[in-house]
GROMACS .gro file of C-alpha atoms in nm:
model
  259
    1UNK     CA    1   1.382  -1.361   1.838
    2UNK     CA    2   1.278  -1.667   1.636
    3UNK     CA    3   1.193  -1.955   1.868
    4UNK     CA    4   1.154  -2.237   1.620
    5UNK     CA    5   1.336  -2.492   1.834
    6UNK     CA    6   1.033  -2.488   2.063
    7UNK     CA    7   0.778  -2.589   1.803
    8UNK     CA    8   0.492  -2.793   1.943
    9UNK     CA    9   0.401  -3.114   1.759
   10UNK     CA   10   0.041  -3.132   1.886
   11UNK     CA   11  -0.242  -2.955   1.701
   12UNK     CA   12  -0.316  -2.918   1.332
   13UNK     CA   13  -0.048  -2.981   1.074
   14UNK     CA   14   0.129  -2.663   0.963
   15UNK     CA   15   0.027  -2.524   0.625
   16UNK     CA   16   0.397  -2.456   0.564
   17UNK     CA   17   0.691  -2.619   0.742
   18UNK     CA   18   1.050  -2.520   0.667
   19UNK     CA   19   1.353  -2.674   0.834
   20UNK     CA   20   1.705  -2.568   0.742
   21UNK     CA   21   1.577  -2.415   0.417
   22UNK     CA   22   1.864  -2.289   0.205
   23UNK     CA   23   1.902  -2.139  -0.143
   24UNK     CA   24   2.239  -2.063  -0.300
   25UNK     CA   25   2.232  -1.880  -0.634
   26UNK     CA   26   2.536  -1.774  -0.832
   27UNK     CA   27   2.760  -1.852  -0.538
   28UNK     CA   28   2.558  -1.624  -0.309
   29UNK     CA   29   2.351  -1.755  -0.019
   30UNK     CA   30   2.003  -1.608  -0.069
   31UNK     CA   31   1.823  -1.805   0.204
   32UNK     CA   32   2.037  -1.916   0.495
   33UNK     CA   33   1.894  -2.206   0.695
   34UNK     CA   34   1.537  -2.085   0.755
   35UNK     CA   35   1.328  -2.283   1.002
   36UNK     CA   36   0.965  -2.192   1.071
   37UNK     CA   37   0.602  -2.307   1.062
   38UNK     CA   38   0.296  -2.126   0.926
   39UNK     CA   39  -0.025  -2.230   1.099
   40UNK     CA   40  -0.329  -2.315   0.885
   41UNK     CA   41  -0.611  -2.064   0.853
   42UNK     CA   42  -0.394  -1.765   0.946
   43UNK     CA   43  -0.270  -1.444   0.785
   44UNK     CA   44   0.108  -1.436   0.818
   45UNK     CA   45   0.318  -1.142   0.707
   46UNK     CA   46   0.661  -1.187   0.552
   47UNK     CA   47   0.837  -0.856   0.607
   48UNK     CA   48   1.179  -0.721   0.539
   49UNK     CA   49   1.371  -0.480   0.315
   50UNK     CA   50   1.395  -0.526  -0.060
   51UNK     CA   51   1.656  -0.787  -0.149
   52UNK     CA   52   1.634  -0.979   0.180
   53UNK     CA   53   1.503  -1.299   0.016
   54UNK     CA   54   1.125  -1.268   0.049
   55UNK     CA   55   1.046  -1.340  -0.316
   56UNK     CA   56   1.295  -1.628  -0.326
   57UNK     CA   57   1.127  -1.783  -0.023
   58UNK     CA   58   0.786  -1.748  -0.185
   59UNK     CA   59   0.908  -1.908  -0.507
   60UNK     CA   60   1.048  -2.196  -0.302
   61UNK     CA   61   0.712  -2.244  -0.131
   62UNK     CA   62   0.519  -2.260  -0.460
   63UNK     CA   63   0.781  -2.488  -0.615
   64UNK     CA   64   0.931  -2.260  -0.881
   65UNK     CA   65   1.269  -2.188  -0.719
   66UNK     CA   66   1.577  -2.388  -0.819
   67UNK     CA   67   1.863  -2.499  -0.590
   68UNK     CA   68   1.650  -2.539  -0.276
   69UNK     CA   69   1.792  -2.760  -0.001
   70UNK     CA   70   1.658  -2.849   0.341
   71UNK     CA   71   1.300  -2.945   0.422
   72UNK     CA   72   1.003  -2.754   0.286
   73UNK     CA   73   0.655  -2.905   0.316
   74UNK     CA   74   0.341  -2.733   0.192
   75UNK     CA   75  -0.004  -2.858   0.294
   76UNK     CA   76   0.155  -3.186   0.400
   77UNK     CA   77   0.348  -3.250   0.076
   78UNK     CA   78   0.694  -3.150  -0.048
   79UNK     CA   79   0.687  -2.804  -0.206
   80UNK     CA   80   0.627  -2.821  -0.579
   81UNK     CA   81   0.441  -3.154  -0.571
   82UNK     CA   82   0.195  -3.191  -0.861
   83UNK     CA   83  -0.087  -3.249  -0.611
   84UNK     CA   84  -0.043  -2.891  -0.485
   85UNK     CA   85  -0.101  -2.714  -0.817
   86UNK     CA   86  -0.473  -2.658  -0.764
   87UNK     CA   87  -0.438  -2.600  -0.389
   88UNK     CA   88  -0.191  -2.309  -0.395
   89UNK     CA   89  -0.262  -1.964  -0.536
   90UNK     CA   90   0.038  -1.744  -0.613
   91UNK     CA   91   0.056  -1.375  -0.700
   92UNK     CA   92   0.392  -1.241  -0.816
   93UNK     CA   93   0.503  -0.878  -0.787
   94UNK     CA   94   0.467  -0.833  -1.163
   95UNK     CA   95   0.107  -0.895  -1.281
   96UNK     CA   96   0.083  -1.223  -1.474
   97UNK     CA   97  -0.210  -1.165  -1.709
   98UNK     CA   98  -0.270  -1.141  -2.084
   99UNK     CA   99  -0.290  -0.776  -2.186
  100UNK     CA  100  -0.492  -0.848  -2.501
  101UNK     CA  101  -0.774  -1.014  -2.303
  102UNK     CA  102  -1.030  -0.848  -2.078
  103UNK     CA  103  -1.017  -0.902  -1.705
  104UNK     CA  104  -1.310  -1.145  -1.731
  105UNK     CA  105  -1.151  -1.333  -2.022
  106UNK     CA  106  -0.827  -1.368  -1.826
  107UNK     CA  107  -1.010  -1.521  -1.534
  108UNK     CA  108  -1.217  -1.749  -1.757
  109UNK     CA  109  -0.900  -1.874  -1.926
  110UNK     CA  110  -0.720  -1.946  -1.600
  111UNK     CA  111  -1.033  -2.110  -1.456
  112UNK     CA  112  -1.027  -2.349  -1.750
  113UNK     CA  113  -0.656  -2.418  -1.692
  114UNK     CA  114  -0.738  -2.502  -1.329
  115UNK     CA  115  -0.999  -2.749  -1.447
  116UNK     CA  116  -1.299  -2.563  -1.306
  117UNK     CA  117  -1.607  -2.704  -1.476
  118UNK     CA  118  -1.772  -2.478  -1.733
  119UNK     CA  119  -2.100  -2.473  -1.540
  120UNK     CA  120  -1.922  -2.330  -1.234
  121UNK     CA  121  -1.680  -2.103  -1.417
  122UNK     CA  122  -1.898  -1.793  -1.462
  123UNK     CA  123  -1.997  -1.783  -1.095
  124UNK     CA  124  -1.638  -1.826  -0.974
  125UNK     CA  125  -1.511  -1.560  -1.213
  126UNK     CA  126  -1.782  -1.317  -1.101
  127UNK     CA  127  -1.705  -1.386  -0.733
  128UNK     CA  128  -1.331  -1.332  -0.782
  129UNK     CA  129  -1.390  -1.005  -0.967
  130UNK     CA  130  -1.621  -0.889  -0.690
  131UNK     CA  131  -1.369  -0.988  -0.421
  132UNK     CA  132  -1.106  -0.755  -0.569
  133UNK     CA  133  -1.354  -0.478  -0.658
  134UNK     CA  134  -1.313  -0.507  -1.035
  135UNK     CA  135  -1.668  -0.589  -1.143
  136UNK     CA  136  -1.706  -0.249  -1.308
  137UNK     CA  137  -1.387  -0.313  -1.511
  138UNK     CA  138  -1.457  -0.677  -1.591
  139UNK     CA  139  -1.486  -0.620  -1.966
  140UNK     CA  140  -1.197  -0.374  -2.002
  141UNK     CA  141  -0.886  -0.493  -2.180
  142UNK     CA  142  -0.615  -0.571  -1.927
  143UNK     CA  143  -0.376  -0.359  -2.132
  144UNK     CA  144  -0.592  -0.054  -2.062
  145UNK     CA  145  -0.601  -0.104  -1.686
  146UNK     CA  146  -0.379   0.077  -1.436
  147UNK     CA  147  -0.093  -0.100  -1.263
  148UNK     CA  148  -0.295  -0.141  -0.946
  149UNK     CA  149  -0.590  -0.282  -1.139
  150UNK     CA  150  -0.364  -0.528  -1.319
  151UNK     CA  151  -0.238  -0.645  -0.982
  152UNK     CA  152  -0.595  -0.702  -0.871
  153UNK     CA  153  -0.665  -0.911  -1.182
  154UNK     CA  154  -0.369  -1.131  -1.084
  155UNK     CA  155  -0.507  -1.157  -0.732
  156UNK     CA  156  -0.850  -1.253  -0.868
  157UNK     CA  157  -0.685  -1.529  -1.072
  158UNK     CA  158  -0.519  -1.663  -0.756
  159UNK     CA  159  -0.858  -1.673  -0.579
  160UNK     CA  160  -1.012  -1.902  -0.841
  161UNK     CA  161  -1.086  -2.251  -0.716
  162UNK     CA  162  -1.071  -2.147  -0.348
  163UNK     CA  163  -0.707  -2.252  -0.289
  164UNK     CA  164  -0.601  -2.375   0.054
  165UNK     CA  165  -0.288  -2.156   0.051
  166UNK     CA  166  -0.244  -1.809  -0.097
  167UNK     CA  167   0.112  -1.682  -0.144
  168UNK     CA  168   0.096  -1.311  -0.223
  169UNK     CA  169   0.411  -1.116  -0.309
  170UNK     CA  170   0.350  -0.750  -0.218
  171UNK     CA  171  -0.014  -0.750  -0.337
  172UNK     CA  172  -0.095  -0.403  -0.201
  173UNK     CA  173   0.199  -0.209  -0.351
  174UNK     CA  174   0.081   0.102  -0.536
  175UNK     CA  175  -0.278   0.085  -0.413
  176UNK     CA  176  -0.463   0.371  -0.248
  177UNK     CA  177  -0.521   0.348   0.131
  178UNK     CA  178  -0.891   0.260   0.101
  179UNK     CA  179  -0.829  -0.028  -0.139
  180UNK     CA  180  -0.536  -0.151   0.071
  181UNK     CA  181  -0.764  -0.160   0.375
  182UNK     CA  182  -1.037  -0.341   0.180
  183UNK     CA  183  -0.794  -0.602   0.051
  184UNK     CA  184  -0.657  -0.670   0.398
  185UNK     CA  185  -1.016  -0.712   0.518
  186UNK     CA  186  -1.065  -0.960   0.233
  187UNK     CA  187  -0.750  -1.151   0.330
  188UNK     CA  188  -0.876  -1.196   0.685
  189UNK     CA  189  -1.221  -1.294   0.558
  190UNK     CA  190  -1.068  -1.562   0.336
  191UNK     CA  191  -0.876  -1.702   0.633
  192UNK     CA  192  -1.165  -1.687   0.878
  193UNK     CA  193  -1.455  -1.799   0.659
  194UNK     CA  194  -1.286  -2.014   0.396
  195UNK     CA  195  -1.015  -2.161   0.621
  196UNK     CA  196  -0.735  -2.069   0.380
  197UNK     CA  197  -0.382  -1.981   0.485
  198UNK     CA  198  -0.227  -1.659   0.356
  199UNK     CA  199   0.141  -1.569   0.340
  200UNK     CA  200   0.174  -1.205   0.237
  201UNK     CA  201   0.501  -1.025   0.177
  202UNK     CA  202   0.562  -0.654   0.217
  203UNK     CA  203   0.848  -0.414   0.273
  204UNK     CA  204   0.604  -0.162   0.428
  205UNK     CA  205   0.622  -0.204   0.802
  206UNK     CA  206   0.292  -0.032   0.875
  207UNK     CA  207   0.118  -0.337   0.726
  208UNK     CA  208   0.265  -0.559   0.996
  209UNK     CA  209  -0.018  -0.493   1.241
  210UNK     CA  210  -0.266  -0.627   0.987
  211UNK     CA  211  -0.110  -0.974   1.027
  212UNK     CA  212  -0.173  -1.235   1.293
  213UNK     CA  213   0.188  -1.347   1.284
  214UNK     CA  214   0.509  -1.211   1.135
  215UNK     CA  215   0.820  -1.354   0.979
  216UNK     CA  216   1.084  -1.078   0.980
  217UNK     CA  217   1.375  -1.128   0.741
  218UNK     CA  218   1.710  -0.963   0.683
  219UNK     CA  219   1.988  -1.071   0.447
  220UNK     CA  220   1.838  -1.415   0.388
  221UNK     CA  221   1.796  -1.492   0.756
  222UNK     CA  222   1.494  -1.504   0.983
  223UNK     CA  223   1.518  -1.240   1.256
  224UNK     CA  224   1.187  -1.318   1.424
  225UNK     CA  225   0.881  -1.541   1.406
  226UNK     CA  226   0.618  -1.401   1.641
  227UNK     CA  227   0.298  -1.201   1.677
  228UNK     CA  228   0.311  -0.821   1.637
  229UNK     CA  229   0.220  -0.771   2.005
  230UNK     CA  230   0.484  -1.014   2.128
  231UNK     CA  231   0.750  -0.857   1.906
  232UNK     CA  232   0.677  -0.514   2.050
  233UNK     CA  233   0.683  -0.653   2.403
  234UNK     CA  234   1.005  -0.848   2.341
  235UNK     CA  235   1.188  -0.539   2.218
  236UNK     CA  236   1.005  -0.285   2.436
  237UNK     CA  237   0.901  -0.101   2.120
  238UNK     CA  238   0.591   0.097   2.036
  239UNK     CA  239   0.579  -0.008   1.669
  240UNK     CA  240   0.675  -0.318   1.472
  241UNK     CA  241   0.916  -0.109   1.262
  242UNK     CA  242   1.099  -0.010   1.580
  243UNK     CA  243   1.103  -0.375   1.689
  244UNK     CA  244   1.248  -0.477   1.353
  245UNK     CA  245   1.520  -0.210   1.371
  246UNK     CA  246   1.603  -0.322   1.725
  247UNK     CA  247   1.646  -0.682   1.605
  248UNK     CA  248   1.861  -0.563   1.314
  249UNK     CA  249   2.087  -0.376   1.555
  250UNK     CA  250   2.120  -0.688   1.771
  251UNK     CA  251   2.207  -0.899   1.467
  252UNK     CA  252   2.469  -0.646   1.354
  253UNK     CA  253   2.622  -0.638   1.699
  254UNK     CA  254   2.650  -1.015   1.703
  255UNK     CA  255   2.810  -1.016   1.356
  256UNK     CA  256   3.067  -0.759   1.468
  257UNK     CA  257   3.153  -0.941   1.792
  258UNK     CA  258   3.479  -1.138   1.752
  259UNK     CA  259   3.438  -1.514   1.785
   0.00000   0.00000   0.00000
């Protein structure tokens, strides 16, 4: 189970620190007192069923979610601080690109918005396109690309400027197995070689073992904050999905136990 009360203060500052994080929307509690740290330079998975609050948590982290209470620090500053705009890359579930521009033109536009100098822009755009395996489609109109390709254009945009934190909301949904594998390899390369922190959401449990650490959510609450190996050992399970289901059963049993 989550062991956030035992957080150690020594060592590098967390890339993300949440304490009592809560979001209430339309009278419904969407996030219910989340407390966790995300270590810098790691690939952390945010897993749970659709509707459990993953996207709301990600919006809170990047500073676009209203009605957030509790503590939420990102890269040492309160979430949403102006100083974080160029340091955080965010990919939403729905691709956020201009359909009447080519993939390259989209990246060039967003590079300009980020303030990347013109002399560096072409190289950064080319590198981002290469990272997501879209070089061969660089000059195709975004409106003519497939859904998976559009998602990769959005990911390439998030890679511009080498952000310190990447928040990726289900970036591998709808991709073929080979491309999914290649993107996960890229995520780990970005963490290992560039020192960036990645928080990646998914509702597909077989992606859990690709992460160094996992945040498992259900109904706006954090069920676990641990490594895949430790979760399996804790629940005596052979797979992370089985571990998750075990934790769900425990939570249900506690909810049904009279006070």
